[in-house]
Short mmCIF file of C-alpha atoms and ligand atoms in Angstrom, two decimals:
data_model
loop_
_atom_site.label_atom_id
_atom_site.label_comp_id
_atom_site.label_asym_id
_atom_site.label_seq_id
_atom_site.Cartn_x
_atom_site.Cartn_y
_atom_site.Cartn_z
CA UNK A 10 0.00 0.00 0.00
CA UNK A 11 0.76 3.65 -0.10
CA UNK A 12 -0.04 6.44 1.59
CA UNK A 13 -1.59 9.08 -0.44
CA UNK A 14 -2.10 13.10 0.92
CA UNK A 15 -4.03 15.66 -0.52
CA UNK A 16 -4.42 18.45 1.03
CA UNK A 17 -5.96 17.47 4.70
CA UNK A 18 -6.78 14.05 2.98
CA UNK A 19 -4.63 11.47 3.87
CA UNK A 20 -5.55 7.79 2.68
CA UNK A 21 -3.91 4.07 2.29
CA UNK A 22 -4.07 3.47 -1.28
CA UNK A 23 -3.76 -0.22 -2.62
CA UNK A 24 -1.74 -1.38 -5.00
CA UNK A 25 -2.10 -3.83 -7.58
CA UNK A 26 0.42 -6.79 -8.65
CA UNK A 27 3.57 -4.27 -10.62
CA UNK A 28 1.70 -0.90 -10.15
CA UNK A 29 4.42 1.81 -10.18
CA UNK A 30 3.84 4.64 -7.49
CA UNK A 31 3.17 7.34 -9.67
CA UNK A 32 4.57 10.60 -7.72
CA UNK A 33 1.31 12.19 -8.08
CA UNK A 34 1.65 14.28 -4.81
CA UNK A 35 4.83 16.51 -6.53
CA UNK A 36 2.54 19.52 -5.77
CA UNK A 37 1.63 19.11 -2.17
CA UNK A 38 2.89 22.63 -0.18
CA UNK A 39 1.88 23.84 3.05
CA UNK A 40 -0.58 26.01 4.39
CA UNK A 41 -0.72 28.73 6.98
CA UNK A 42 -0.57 26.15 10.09
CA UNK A 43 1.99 24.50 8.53
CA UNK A 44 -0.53 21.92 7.38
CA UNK A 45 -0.15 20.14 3.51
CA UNK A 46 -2.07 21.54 0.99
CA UNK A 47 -2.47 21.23 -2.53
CA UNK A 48 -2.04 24.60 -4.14
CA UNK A 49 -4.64 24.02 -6.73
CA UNK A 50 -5.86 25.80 -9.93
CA UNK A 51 -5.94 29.06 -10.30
CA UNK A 52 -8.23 31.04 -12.69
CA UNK A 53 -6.60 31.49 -15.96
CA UNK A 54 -4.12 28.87 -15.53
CA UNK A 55 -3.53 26.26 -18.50
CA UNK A 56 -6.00 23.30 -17.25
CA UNK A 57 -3.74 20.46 -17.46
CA UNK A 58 -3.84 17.97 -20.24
CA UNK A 59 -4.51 14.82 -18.64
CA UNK A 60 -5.20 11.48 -19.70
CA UNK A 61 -8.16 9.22 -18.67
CA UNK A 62 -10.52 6.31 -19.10
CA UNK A 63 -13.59 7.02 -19.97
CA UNK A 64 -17.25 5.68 -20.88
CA UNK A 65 -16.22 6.57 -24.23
CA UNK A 66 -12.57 5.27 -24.24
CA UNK A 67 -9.61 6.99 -23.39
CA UNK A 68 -9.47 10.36 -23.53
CA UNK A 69 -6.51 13.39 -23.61
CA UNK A 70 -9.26 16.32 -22.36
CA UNK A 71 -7.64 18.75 -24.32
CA UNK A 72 -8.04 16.60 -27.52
CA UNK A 73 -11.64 15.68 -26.09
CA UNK A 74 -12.52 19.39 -26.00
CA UNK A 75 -11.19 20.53 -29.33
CA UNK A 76 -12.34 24.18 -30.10
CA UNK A 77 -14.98 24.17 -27.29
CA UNK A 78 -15.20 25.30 -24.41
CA UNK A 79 -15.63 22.75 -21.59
CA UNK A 80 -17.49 21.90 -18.55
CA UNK A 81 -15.75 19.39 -15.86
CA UNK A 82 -17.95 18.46 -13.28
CA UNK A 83 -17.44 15.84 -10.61
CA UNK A 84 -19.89 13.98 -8.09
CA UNK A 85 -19.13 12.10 -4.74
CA UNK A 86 -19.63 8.44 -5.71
CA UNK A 87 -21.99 6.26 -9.03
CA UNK A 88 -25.46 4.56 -7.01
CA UNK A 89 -26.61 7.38 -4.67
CA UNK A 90 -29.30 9.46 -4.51
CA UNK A 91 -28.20 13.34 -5.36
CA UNK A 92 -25.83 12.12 -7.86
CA UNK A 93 -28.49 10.54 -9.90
CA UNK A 94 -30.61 13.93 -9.80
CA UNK A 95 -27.87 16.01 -10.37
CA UNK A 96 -26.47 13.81 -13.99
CA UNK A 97 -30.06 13.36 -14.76
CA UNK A 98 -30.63 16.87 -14.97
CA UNK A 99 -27.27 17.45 -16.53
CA UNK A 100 -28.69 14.98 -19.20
CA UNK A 101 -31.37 16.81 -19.62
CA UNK A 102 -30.06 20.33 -19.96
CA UNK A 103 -27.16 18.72 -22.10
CA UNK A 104 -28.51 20.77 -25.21
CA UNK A 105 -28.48 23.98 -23.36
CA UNK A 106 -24.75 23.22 -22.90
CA UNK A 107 -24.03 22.13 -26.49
CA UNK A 108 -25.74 25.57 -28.18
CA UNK A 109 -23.29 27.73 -26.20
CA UNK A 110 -20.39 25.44 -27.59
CA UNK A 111 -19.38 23.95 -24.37
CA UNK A 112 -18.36 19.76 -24.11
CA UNK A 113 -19.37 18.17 -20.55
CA UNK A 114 -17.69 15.22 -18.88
CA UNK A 115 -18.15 14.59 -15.55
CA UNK A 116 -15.60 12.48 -13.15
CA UNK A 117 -15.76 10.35 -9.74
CA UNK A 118 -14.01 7.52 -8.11
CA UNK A 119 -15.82 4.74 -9.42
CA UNK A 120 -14.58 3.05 -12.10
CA UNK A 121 -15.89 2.53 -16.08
CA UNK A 122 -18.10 -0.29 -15.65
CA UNK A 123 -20.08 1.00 -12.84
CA UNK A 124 -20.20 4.52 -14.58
CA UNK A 125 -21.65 2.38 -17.90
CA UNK A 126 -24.50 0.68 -15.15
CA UNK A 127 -24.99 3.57 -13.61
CA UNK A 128 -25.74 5.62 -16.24
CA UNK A 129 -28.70 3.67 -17.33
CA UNK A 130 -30.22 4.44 -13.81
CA UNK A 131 -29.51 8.15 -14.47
CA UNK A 132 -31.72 7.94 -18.04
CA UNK A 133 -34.31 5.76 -16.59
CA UNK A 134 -34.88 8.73 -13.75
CA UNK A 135 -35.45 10.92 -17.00
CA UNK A 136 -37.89 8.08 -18.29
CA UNK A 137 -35.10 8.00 -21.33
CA UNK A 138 -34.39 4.59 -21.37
CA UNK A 139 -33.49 4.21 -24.96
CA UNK A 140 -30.86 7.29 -25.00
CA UNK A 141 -27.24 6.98 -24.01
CA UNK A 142 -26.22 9.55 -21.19
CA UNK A 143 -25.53 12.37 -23.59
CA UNK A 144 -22.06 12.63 -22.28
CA UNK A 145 -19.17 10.51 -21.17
CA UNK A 146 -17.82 10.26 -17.39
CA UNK A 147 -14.09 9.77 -16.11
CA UNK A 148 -13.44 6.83 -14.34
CA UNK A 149 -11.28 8.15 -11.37
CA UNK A 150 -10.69 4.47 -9.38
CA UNK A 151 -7.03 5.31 -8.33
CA UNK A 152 -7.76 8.89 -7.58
CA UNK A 153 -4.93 10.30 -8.87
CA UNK A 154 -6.78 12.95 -11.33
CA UNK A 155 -8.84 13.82 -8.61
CA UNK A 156 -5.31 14.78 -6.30
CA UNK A 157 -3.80 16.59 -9.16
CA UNK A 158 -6.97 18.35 -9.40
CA UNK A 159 -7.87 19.13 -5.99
CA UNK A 160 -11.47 17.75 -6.09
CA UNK A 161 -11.46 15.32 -3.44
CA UNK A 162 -14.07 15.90 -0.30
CA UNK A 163 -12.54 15.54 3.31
CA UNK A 164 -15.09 15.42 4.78
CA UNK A 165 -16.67 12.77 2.59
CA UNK A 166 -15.43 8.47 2.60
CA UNK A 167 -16.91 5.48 1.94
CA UNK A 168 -17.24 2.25 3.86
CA UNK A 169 -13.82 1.96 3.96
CA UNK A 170 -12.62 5.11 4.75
CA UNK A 171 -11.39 6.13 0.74
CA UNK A 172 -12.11 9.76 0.49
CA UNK A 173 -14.67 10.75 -2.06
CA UNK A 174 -14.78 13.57 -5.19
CA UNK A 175 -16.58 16.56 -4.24
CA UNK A 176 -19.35 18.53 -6.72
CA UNK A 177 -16.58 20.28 -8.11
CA UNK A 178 -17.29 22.23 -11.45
CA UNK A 179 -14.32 23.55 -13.59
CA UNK A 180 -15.25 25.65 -16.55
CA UNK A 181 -12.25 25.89 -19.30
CA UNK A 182 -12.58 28.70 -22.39
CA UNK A 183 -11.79 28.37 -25.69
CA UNK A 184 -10.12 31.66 -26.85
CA UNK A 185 -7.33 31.99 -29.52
CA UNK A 186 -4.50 33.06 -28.46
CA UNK A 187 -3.75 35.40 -30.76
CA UNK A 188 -7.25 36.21 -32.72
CA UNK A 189 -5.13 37.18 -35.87
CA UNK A 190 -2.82 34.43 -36.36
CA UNK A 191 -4.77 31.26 -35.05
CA UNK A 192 -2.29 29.72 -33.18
CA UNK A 193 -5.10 27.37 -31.44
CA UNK A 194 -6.92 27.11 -28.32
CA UNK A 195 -6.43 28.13 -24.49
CA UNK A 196 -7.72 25.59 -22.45
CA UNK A 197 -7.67 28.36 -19.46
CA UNK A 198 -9.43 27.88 -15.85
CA UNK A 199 -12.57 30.35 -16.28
CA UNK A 200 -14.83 29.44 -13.09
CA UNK A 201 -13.67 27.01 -10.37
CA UNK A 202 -16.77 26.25 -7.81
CA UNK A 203 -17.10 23.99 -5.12
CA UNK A 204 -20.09 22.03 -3.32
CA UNK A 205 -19.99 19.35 -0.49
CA UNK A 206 -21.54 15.69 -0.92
CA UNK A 207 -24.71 16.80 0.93
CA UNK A 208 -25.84 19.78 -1.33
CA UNK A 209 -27.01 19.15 -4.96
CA UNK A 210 -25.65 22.05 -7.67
CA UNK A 211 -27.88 24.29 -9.47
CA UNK A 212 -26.91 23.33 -13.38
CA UNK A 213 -29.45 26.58 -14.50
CA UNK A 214 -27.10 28.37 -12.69
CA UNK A 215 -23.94 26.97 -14.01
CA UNK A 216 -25.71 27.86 -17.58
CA UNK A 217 -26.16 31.44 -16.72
CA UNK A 218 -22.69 31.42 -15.71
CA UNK A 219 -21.30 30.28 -18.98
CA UNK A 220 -23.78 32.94 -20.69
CA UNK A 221 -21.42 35.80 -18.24
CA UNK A 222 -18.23 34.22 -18.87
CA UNK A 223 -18.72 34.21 -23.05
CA UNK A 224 -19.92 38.01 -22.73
CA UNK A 225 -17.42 39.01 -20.45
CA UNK A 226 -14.67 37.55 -22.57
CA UNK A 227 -16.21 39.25 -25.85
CA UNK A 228 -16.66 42.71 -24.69
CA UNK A 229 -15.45 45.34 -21.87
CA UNK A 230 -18.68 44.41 -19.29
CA UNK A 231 -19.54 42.82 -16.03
CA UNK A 232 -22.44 41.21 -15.31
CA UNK A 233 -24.19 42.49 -12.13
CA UNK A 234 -25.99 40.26 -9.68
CA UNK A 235 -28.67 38.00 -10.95
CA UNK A 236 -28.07 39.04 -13.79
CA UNK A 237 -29.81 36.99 -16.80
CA UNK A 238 -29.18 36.87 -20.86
CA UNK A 239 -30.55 40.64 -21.82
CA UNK A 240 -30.53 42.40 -18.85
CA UNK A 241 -28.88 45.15 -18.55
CA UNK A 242 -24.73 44.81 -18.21
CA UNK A 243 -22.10 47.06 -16.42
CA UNK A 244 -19.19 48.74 -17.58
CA UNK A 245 -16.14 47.67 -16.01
CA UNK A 246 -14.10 49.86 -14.13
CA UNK A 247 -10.89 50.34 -16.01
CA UNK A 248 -12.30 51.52 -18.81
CA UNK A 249 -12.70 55.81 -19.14
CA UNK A 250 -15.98 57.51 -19.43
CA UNK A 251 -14.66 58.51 -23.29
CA UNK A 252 -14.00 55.07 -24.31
CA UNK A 253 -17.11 54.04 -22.76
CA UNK A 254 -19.36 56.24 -24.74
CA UNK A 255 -17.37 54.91 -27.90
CA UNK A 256 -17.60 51.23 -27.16
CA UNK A 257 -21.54 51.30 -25.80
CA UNK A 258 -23.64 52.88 -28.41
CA UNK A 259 -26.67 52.33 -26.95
CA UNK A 260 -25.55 54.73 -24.09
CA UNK A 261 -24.35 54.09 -20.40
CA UNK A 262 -26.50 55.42 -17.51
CA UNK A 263 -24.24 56.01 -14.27
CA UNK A 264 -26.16 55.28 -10.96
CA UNK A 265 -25.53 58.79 -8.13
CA UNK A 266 -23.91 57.45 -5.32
CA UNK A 267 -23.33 59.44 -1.72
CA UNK A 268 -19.35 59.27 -2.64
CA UNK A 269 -20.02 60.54 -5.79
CA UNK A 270 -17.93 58.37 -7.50
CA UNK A 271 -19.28 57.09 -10.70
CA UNK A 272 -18.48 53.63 -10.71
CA UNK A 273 -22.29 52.17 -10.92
CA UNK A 274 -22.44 52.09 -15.30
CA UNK A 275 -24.76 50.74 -16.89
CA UNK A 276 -25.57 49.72 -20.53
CA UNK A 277 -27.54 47.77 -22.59
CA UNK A 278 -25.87 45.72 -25.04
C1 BEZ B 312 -25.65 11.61 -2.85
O1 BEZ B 312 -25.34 11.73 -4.03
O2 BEZ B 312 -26.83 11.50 -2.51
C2 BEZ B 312 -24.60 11.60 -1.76
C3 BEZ B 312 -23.34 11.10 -2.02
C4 BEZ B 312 -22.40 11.09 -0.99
C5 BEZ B 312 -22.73 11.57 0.26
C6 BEZ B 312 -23.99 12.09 0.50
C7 BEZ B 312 -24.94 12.11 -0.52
#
C-alpha cells in the first residue's frame, strides 16, 4: 500500500500486482498552520492535459474538447441518490450546454463499468431509457486525477474510509491566443466552484454562468448580480468615461452614489 495526501486528505491506497507509485503528490505545499495543501488551480491557468478512461474510451481532455469550451464536473460516488438527480438533470439540460459550444464530462471515483451501469439508472430517472447519457464520465478508481486536481471531499469516505470527489465544477474557455494568427486554443481555468456531498448544484445556474463568462470575454462588461441573458450589463471599471461612450452605443447610464464616484455604469448591449 501507499499512503496518499491531498491536502488534509490522507488515505492508504492499494496497489495492484507491478503498479508503479506514480509521484502524483509533486505539488503538495503547506498552508498557513503548517498543514499540507495542494495549491490548486488558479483562474486562468492552462487546465492540465490529462489522460483518462472514460465511458467513451480513453481520452486526452484537451483533444476531447477541441475548439470548445468545456465543462468538468465531478460527483461524490456512481449509485446514490443526489448524484443521480444532479447527472439526470445534466442529461437533460445537455442541449443547453451544447448551443453555447461547451463539451461536458463529468468524473468520480468509481470506475468505467459501474459509470456504464450507472448511467442507465440516471436515463431511466429521466424516463429515457433508450438514450445513451448524452455525455461521457471519467473513471477516477485510483484517484490520482482527482489529487492533481484538488477535487477530493474531506469530509466525505466510503465504507472503507477512501475519500470521495466533491461537486466540483471547472469551466475551461476556448479563446485563440492570438485572434489574428490562429495559433489554437487556451484551455484556461474560467470558473472554479465547489459544493460538499450533501448539497445538490444548481446546473441553471452553471448555464447562466457560462452565458457571463462568453460576454465578459467578448466585450469590456460585467455582469451584475442576478443578472440573466438581456438584462442590462455594467461597464467595467478600467475603462474611461470617453471610451465608454465609444464602445456602448446604446448609451451608459451612471447610478448617483453618496461618494459621488461614478463607478455604478450601466448599458444595454
Ligand atoms: C448523494 O449523491 O446523494 C450523496 C453522495 C455522498 C454523500 C452524500 C450524498
Amino acid at each position: 500500500d501507499r499512503i496518499v495526501q491531498a491536502g488534509r486528505i490522507v488515505y492508504r491506497q492499494p496497489l495492484q500486482a507491478n503498479q508503479q507509485v506514480t509521484p502524483v503528490l509533486s505539488r503538495v505545499s503547506v498552508g498557513c498552520r503548517g498543514e499540507p495543501t495542494m495549491p490548486g488551480l488558479l483562474l486562468g491557468d492552462e487546465f492540465p492535459n490529462f489522460e483518462a478512461d472514460t465511458t467513451i474510451g480513453r481520452i486526452k481532455i484537451h483533444d476531447f474538447l477541441g475548439s470548445s469550451w468545456g465543462i468538468l464536473f465531478s460527483h461524490p460516488k456512481d449509485f446514490t441518490p443526489v448524484c443521480t438527480t444532479e447527472l439526470a438533470c445534466a442529461a437533460r439540460i445537455s442541449d443547453e450546454f451544447k448551443k453555447r459550444g461547451v463539451k461536458m464530462i463529468a468524473l468520480s471515483i468509481d470506475s468505467v463499468e459501474d459509470h456504464r451501469h450507472w448511467s442507465k439508472d440516471v436515463m431511466a430517472f429521466n424516463s429515457e431509457t433508450e438514450s445513451p447519457l448524452p455525455f461521457p464520465i471519467i473513471a477516477d478508481d485510483k484517484r490520482e486525477l482527482s489529487v492533481q486536481l484538488g477535487m477530493l471531499d474531506p469530509d466525505e469516505r466510503d465504507k472503507d474510509g477512501m475519500p470521495l470527489t466533491a461537486r466540483c465544477v471547472r469551466i475551461l474557455s476556448s479563446v485563440l491566443s492570438c485572434p489574428v494568427f490562429v495559433i489554437g486554443p487556451d484551455k484556461k481555468l474560467k470558473l472554479s466552484i465547489l459544493y460538499p456531498a450533501t448539497t445538490g448544484r444548481n446546473f441553471d445556474e452553471l448555464l447562466r454562468v457560462i452565458d457571463s463568462l462568453q460576454l465578459t470575454a467578448q466585450k469590456k462588461v460585467a455582469t451584475p448580480v442576478n443578472w440573466k441573458p438581456n438584462d442590462k450589463v455594467m461597464v467595467i471599471p478600467s475603462l474611461s468615461e470617453a471610451e465608454a461612450t465609444a464602445l456602448f452605443p446604446n448609451g451608459v447610464t451612471t447610478k448617483e452614489v453618496p461618494s459621488g464616484k461614478k463607478y455604478l455604469r450601466y448599458t444595454q448591449l
